[in-house]
Amino acid sequence: MKVIKGGTGLEIVKGYVDHIVYRNQDNGYTVFQLENEEGEVTCVGTFPYIHEGEMLEVSGEYTSHSIYGEQLQVVKHEMLEPEDLVSIERYLGSGAIKGLGTVLAGRIVRRFKGDTFRIIEEEPERLAEVQGISERKAREIGIQVEEKKDMRKAMIYLQKYGITLALSAKIYAYYGQKVYSVLEENPYQIADRIPGVGFKTADEIAARIGIHTDSDYRIRSGIVYVLLQAVTDGHIFLPESEVLSRARTLLEIELEDISTYLMDLAIEKKIIIKKGEEESRIYTAQYYYMEMNVAKRLHDLNVTYEVSDVALENRLSQIEKSTELQLDDKQKEAVKEAVKNGVFILTGGPGTGKTTTINALIHFFESEGLDIFLAAPTGRAAKRMTEATGYEARTVHRMLELNYMPDEEDHRMHYGRNEENPLDADVIIIDEMSMVDLPLLSVLLQAITVGTRLILVGDKDQLPSVGPGSVLKDIILSNHFSVVTLTKIFRQAQQSDIVVNAHKINRGEAVVLDNKSQDFFFLKRQDADTIISVILTLIQKKLPNYVDADAFDIQVLTPMRKGLLGVERLNTILQQYMNPPDAKKVEKEYGDKKFRVGDKVMQIKNNYQLEWEISTKYGLVVDKGVGVFNGDIGRITEINTFTEVMEVEFEKKKKVQYPFQMLDELELAYAVTIHKSQGSEYPAVVIPLLTGPRQLFHRNLIYTAITRAKKCVTLVGSDTTFHEMVQNINEQNRYTSLAEQIREIQ
């Protein structure tokens, strides 16, 4: 099989692609078996487009791999048309052409022999002469063969501009043969229309093509990009001056006046400009209308129900007698308000009786014969709700029957429950509302009809949602809905310094750090490495027995990702001590991450298509489903370097298979950011604290961190930083206008 090409020193092999072992869709790196009459050779290299059955001529050098043996490292390659009849038949039946299997491929080759490819390309209608092929199918086969040629050319063309293969495929699928004119005229439009192509990618392409930095295309696209980036930071709009400032920084040009470009974008209906008290607010059209629709739907749901106070009192007395629930005046008021109003908000800190009130509400509505749905934004929060109430609670996504296959056209998730097919419930109770962002609330409200009571429960002083908006705070601020705030700390909760100190922090009061508590400790240390050493001692030796939990269940929560006490450094060190290397433990390096069997990992993005299974120890599958969500924590149970798959077991014994190319969705979770811990509860948390940016080190952050612990909180670090955080109320405000939108409906 080895032939030396004169003068180059490269070995040339000609054959057909028998089997693709591995392919990275982003960069095109491929491992495949090339076969001809002399045998088989393993080839590795980067290929813009390749399919089993295709004929190739490859040039490269042989190398020896420690595991896979001899391989041909391909430097260049050329696509060939299959030469002999066997190769032609093999290619046609390989799956490269949809609708053609091995049987039909055999019939075609037997009919047309060596003339097969000419017939397909020049006279495809003649394929209908073959049994089993209609005229329509014959035309489709001809088109496919032609398209493959065109697609291959386009992929190679796009590679010149540094576009990954995965994105190239998306771009070509959207534009087809128009891709050349689109890129040459206005590459910025691909950033608007194709998910995964951002402004920066388009900007790089534009620079290579020679489009000027001050072109209108570029400036308008840059403005849209600025607004979309603001959404990822939680904002729904930006003031005009902020748009101007951010656009200048992004575009790196002197942009004196932005109004003309904003008007052009408004005319194109890409943005909405709304007059504010001091200056104009600039929204992306999508989020402006989303916020407006949420306001309208909340307003429409907020009907009043006529119920006599006497009847309510009697019913509440019956509930208290028949259950072990004891309600104070505020909790009774909450039940009454929830019964009388279509939309009701219950808020309060830890230990104030929110769960007891939810249970009373469930008993009340159940006694009325009403159907009640319970939900929370995350699986962990839903699980806690189920445990606290004894009734099944689901994630909001699951309740809405999320269709996990995005639409090919708009790439959006689709829900089984929507305006046309609303939720069949009389009462819907959503817990942990501080975690719900505007897009999730929007799809939820679309599935609720007027006449259904909506009860929103949460702690308004927790950190805002990771996604855009500040919906719980805004709904309360609108002053349009009935709100009951629970403030009394109940006797049982009073025994916990976690609860007592959390409320002190929330009120800005001094917290005593004398370590006389049973569940709240502060270990003063001033050096990062010393702090880490203390953390390790706590996790490995002190806390497991103290809180009766596994060391892996104790969670380190830190304010930052970077720095000496950031997530990235902490995870590297904690991994080394908590799950040290071992010859029996398989490892996988992915970018700058190293995963090892036994590691604690976290899913860092919502993946609605990822499949999970629950099976018995004998391998019998007892349940399966789809969807793994941002913040889910699990353990690596297996790394298979041959199949290139990593298995992670999440809570409830859910096992998920991750192909190696998907490992960017996981990161080590020995330490996580406080933001990522929202909605979670851990037996014990350890919080390292040294100095950090004032806009990040604020009261809400430390309040959220402390309230994640069930049995024990240990802070390690600077008490000065801790006291400063308690007094710092200057958290980064989000630009949202839901409260105003609600008020404007009046």
mmCIF file with all atom_site columns, N, CA, C and O in Angstrom, residues 229-248:
data_model
loop_
_atom_site.group_PDB
_atom_site.id
_atom_site.type_symbol
_atom_site.label_atom_id
_atom_site.label_alt_id
_atom_site.label_comp_id
_atom_site.label_asym_id
_atom_site.label_entity_id
_atom_site.label_seq_id
_atom_site.pdbx_PDB_ins_code
_atom_site.Cartn_x
_atom_site.Cartn_y
_atom_site.Cartn_z
_atom_site.occupancy
_atom_site.B_iso_or_equiv
_atom_site.pdbx_formal_charge
_atom_site.auth_seq_id
_atom_site.auth_comp_id
_atom_site.auth_asym_id
_atom_site.auth_atom_id
_atom_site.pdbx_PDB_model_num
ATOM 1  N N  . GLN A 1 229 ? -24.885 40.699 24.213 1.00 0.00 ? 229 GLN A N  1
ATOM 2  C CA . GLN A 1 229 ? -23.944 40.443 25.307 1.00 0.00 ? 229 GLN A CA 1
ATOM 3  C C  . GLN A 1 229 ? -24.502 40.951 26.629 1.00 0.00 ? 229 GLN A C  1
ATOM 4  O O  . GLN A 1 229 ? -24.315 40.337 27.673 1.00 0.00 ? 229 GLN A O  1
ATOM 5  N N  . ALA A 1 230 ? -25.201 42.072 26.579 1.00 0.00 ? 230 ALA A N  1
ATOM 6  C CA . ALA A 1 230 ? -25.823 42.616 27.786 1.00 0.00 ? 230 ALA A CA 1
ATOM 7  C C  . ALA A 1 230 ? -26.869 41.652 28.341 1.00 0.00 ? 230 ALA A C  1
ATOM 8  O O  . ALA A 1 230 ? -27.021 41.517 29.559 1.00 0.00 ? 230 ALA A O  1
ATOM 9  N N  . VAL A 1 231 ? -27.576 40.975 27.437 1.00 0.00 ? 231 VAL A N  1
ATOM 10 C CA . VAL A 1 231 ? -28.567 39.972 27.856 1.00 0.00 ? 231 VAL A CA 1
ATOM 11 C C  . VAL A 1 231 ? -27.880 38.844 28.633 1.00 0.00 ? 231 VAL A C  1
ATOM 12 O O  . VAL A 1 231 ? -28.388 38.367 29.647 1.00 0.00 ? 231 VAL A O  1
ATOM 13 N N  . THR A 1 232 ? -26.708 38.416 28.167 1.00 0.00 ? 232 THR A N  1
ATOM 14 C CA . THR A 1 232 ? -25.985 37.352 28.882 1.00 0.00 ? 232 THR A CA 1
ATOM 15 C C  . THR A 1 232 ? -25.527 37.818 30.263 1.00 0.00 ? 232 THR A C  1
ATOM 16 O O  . THR A 1 232 ? -25.282 37.013 31.152 1.00 0.00 ? 232 THR A O  1
ATOM 17 N N  . ASP A 1 233 ? -25.413 39.141 30.456 1.00 0.00 ? 233 ASP A N  1
ATOM 18 C CA . ASP A 1 233 ? -25.079 39.694 31.778 1.00 0.00 ? 233 ASP A CA 1
ATOM 19 C C  . ASP A 1 233 ? -26.320 39.923 32.641 1.00 0.00 ? 233 ASP A C  1
ATOM 20 O O  . ASP A 1 233 ? -26.221 40.458 33.747 1.00 0.00 ? 233 ASP A O  1
ATOM 21 N N  . GLY A 1 234 ? -27.494 39.584 32.096 1.00 0.00 ? 234 GLY A N  1
ATOM 22 C CA . GLY A 1 234 ? -28.725 39.696 32.878 1.00 0.00 ? 234 GLY A CA 1
ATOM 23 C C  . GLY A 1 234 ? -29.612 40.878 32.524 1.00 0.00 ? 234 GLY A C  1
ATOM 24 O O  . GLY A 1 234 ? -30.731 40.994 33.022 1.00 0.00 ? 234 GLY A O  1
ATOM 25 N N  . HIS A 1 235 ? -29.122 41.794 31.654 1.00 0.00 ? 235 HIS A N  1
ATOM 26 C CA . HIS A 1 235 ? -29.892 42.996 31.319 1.00 0.00 ? 235 HIS A CA 1
ATOM 27 C C  . HIS A 1 235 ? -30.942 42.721 30.242 1.00 0.00 ? 235 HIS A C  1
ATOM 28 O O  . HIS A 1 235 ? -30.728 41.887 29.354 1.00 0.00 ? 235 HIS A O  1
ATOM 29 N N  . ILE A 1 236 ? -32.032 43.465 30.295 1.00 0.00 ? 236 ILE A N  1
ATOM 30 C CA . ILE A 1 236 ? -33.056 43.388 29.253 1.00 0.00 ? 236 ILE A CA 1
ATOM 31 C C  . ILE A 1 236 ? -32.880 44.536 28.259 1.00 0.00 ? 236 ILE A C  1
ATOM 32 O O  . ILE A 1 236 ? -33.218 44.405 27.087 1.00 0.00 ? 236 ILE A O  1
ATOM 33 N N  . PHE A 1 237 ? -32.350 45.660 28.704 1.00 0.00 ? 237 PHE A N  1
ATOM 34 C CA . PHE A 1 237 ? -32.046 46.789 27.822 1.00 0.00 ? 237 PHE A CA 1
ATOM 35 C C  . PHE A 1 237 ? -30.764 47.442 28.305 1.00 0.00 ? 237 PHE A C  1
ATOM 36 O O  . PHE A 1 237 ? -30.226 47.102 29.365 1.00 0.00 ? 237 PHE A O  1
ATOM 37 N N  . LEU A 1 238 ? -30.263 48.414 27.525 1.00 0.00 ? 238 LEU A N  1
ATOM 38 C CA . LEU A 1 238 ? -29.159 49.264 27.943 1.00 0.00 ? 238 LEU A CA 1
ATOM 39 C C  . LEU A 1 238 ? -29.520 50.717 27.668 1.00 0.00 ? 238 LEU A C  1
ATOM 40 O O  . LEU A 1 238 ? -30.151 51.009 26.639 1.00 0.00 ? 238 LEU A O  1
ATOM 41 N N  . PRO A 1 239 ? -29.128 51.636 28.549 1.00 0.00 ? 239 PRO A N  1
ATOM 42 C CA . PRO A 1 239 ? -29.293 53.059 28.216 1.00 0.00 ? 239 PRO A CA 1
ATOM 43 C C  . PRO A 1 239 ? -28.471 53.387 26.977 1.00 0.00 ? 239 PRO A C  1
ATOM 44 O O  . PRO A 1 239 ? -27.425 52.767 26.734 1.00 0.00 ? 239 PRO A O  1
ATOM 45 N N  . GLU A 1 240 ? -28.905 54.364 26.202 1.00 0.00 ? 240 GLU A N  1
ATOM 46 C CA . GLU A 1 240 ? -28.234 54.695 24.941 1.00 0.00 ? 240 GLU A CA 1
ATOM 47 C C  . GLU A 1 240 ? -26.747 55.003 25.154 1.00 0.00 ? 240 GLU A C  1
ATOM 48 O O  . GLU A 1 240 ? -25.906 54.588 24.361 1.00 0.00 ? 240 GLU A O  1
ATOM 49 N N  . SER A 1 241 ? -26.434 55.745 26.232 1.00 0.00 ? 241 SER A N  1
ATOM 50 C CA . SER A 1 241 ? -25.029 56.105 26.480 1.00 0.00 ? 241 SER A CA 1
ATOM 51 C C  . SER A 1 241 ? -24.174 54.860 26.723 1.00 0.00 ? 241 SER A C  1
ATOM 52 O O  . SER A 1 241 ? -23.017 54.803 26.306 1.00 0.00 ? 241 SER A O  1
ATOM 53 N N  . GLU A 1 242 ? -24.754 53.867 27.381 1.00 0.00 ? 242 GLU A N  1
ATOM 54 C CA . GLU A 1 242 ? -24.049 52.617 27.641 1.00 0.00 ? 242 GLU A CA 1
ATOM 55 C C  . GLU A 1 242 ? -23.823 51.838 26.340 1.00 0.00 ? 242 GLU A C  1
ATOM 56 O O  . GLU A 1 242 ? -22.770 51.242 26.139 1.00 0.00 ? 242 GLU A O  1
ATOM 57 N N  . VAL A 1 243 ? -24.824 51.848 25.457 1.00 0.00 ? 243 VAL A N  1
ATOM 58 C CA . VAL A 1 243 ? -24.668 51.202 24.143 1.00 0.00 ? 243 VAL A CA 1
ATOM 59 C C  . VAL A 1 243 ? -23.520 51.859 23.385 1.00 0.00 ? 243 VAL A C  1
ATOM 60 O O  . VAL A 1 243 ? -22.670 51.177 22.804 1.00 0.00 ? 243 VAL A O  1
ATOM 61 N N  . LEU A 1 244 ? -23.489 53.198 23.399 1.00 0.00 ? 244 LEU A N  1
ATOM 62 C CA . LEU A 1 244 ? -22.434 53.939 22.716 1.00 0.00 ? 244 LEU A CA 1
ATOM 63 C C  . LEU A 1 244 ? -21.060 53.587 23.281 1.00 0.00 ? 244 LEU A C  1
ATOM 64 O O  . LEU A 1 244 ? -20.125 53.296 22.527 1.00 0.00 ? 244 LEU A O  1
ATOM 65 N N  . SER A 1 245 ? -20.962 53.586 24.606 1.00 0.00 ? 245 SER A N  1
ATOM 66 C CA . SER A 1 245 ? -19.682 53.292 25.259 1.00 0.00 ? 245 SER A CA 1
ATOM 67 C C  . SER A 1 245 ? -19.203 51.881 24.934 1.00 0.00 ? 245 SER A C  1
ATOM 68 O O  . SER A 1 245 ? -18.038 51.673 24.576 1.00 0.00 ? 245 SER A O  1
ATOM 69 N N  . ARG A 1 246 ? -20.107 50.901 25.049 1.00 0.00 ? 246 ARG A N  1
ATOM 70 C CA . ARG A 1 246 ? -19.726 49.511 24.791 1.00 0.00 ? 246 ARG A CA 1
ATOM 71 C C  . ARG A 1 246 ? -19.407 49.276 23.311 1.00 0.00 ? 246 ARG A C  1
ATOM 72 O O  . ARG A 1 246 ? -18.502 48.502 22.984 1.00 0.00 ? 246 ARG A O  1
ATOM 73 N N  . ALA A 1 247 ? -20.148 49.940 22.424 1.00 0.00 ? 247 ALA A N  1
ATOM 74 C CA . ALA A 1 247 ? -19.910 49.791 20.979 1.00 0.00 ? 247 ALA A CA 1
ATOM 75 C C  . ALA A 1 247 ? -18.542 50.355 20.600 1.00 0.00 ? 247 ALA A C  1
ATOM 76 O O  . ALA A 1 247 ? -17.820 49.767 19.794 1.00 0.00 ? 247 ALA A O  1
ATOM 77 N N  . ARG A 1 248 ? -18.171 51.499 21.187 1.00 0.00 ? 248 ARG A N  1
ATOM 78 C CA . ARG A 1 248 ? -16.843 52.080 20.935 1.00 0.00 ? 248 ARG A CA 1
ATOM 79 C C  . ARG A 1 248 ? -15.736 51.108 21.328 1.00 0.00 ? 248 ARG A C  1
ATOM 80 O O  . ARG A 1 248 ? -14.768 50.900 20.589 1.00 0.00 ? 248 ARG A O  1
#
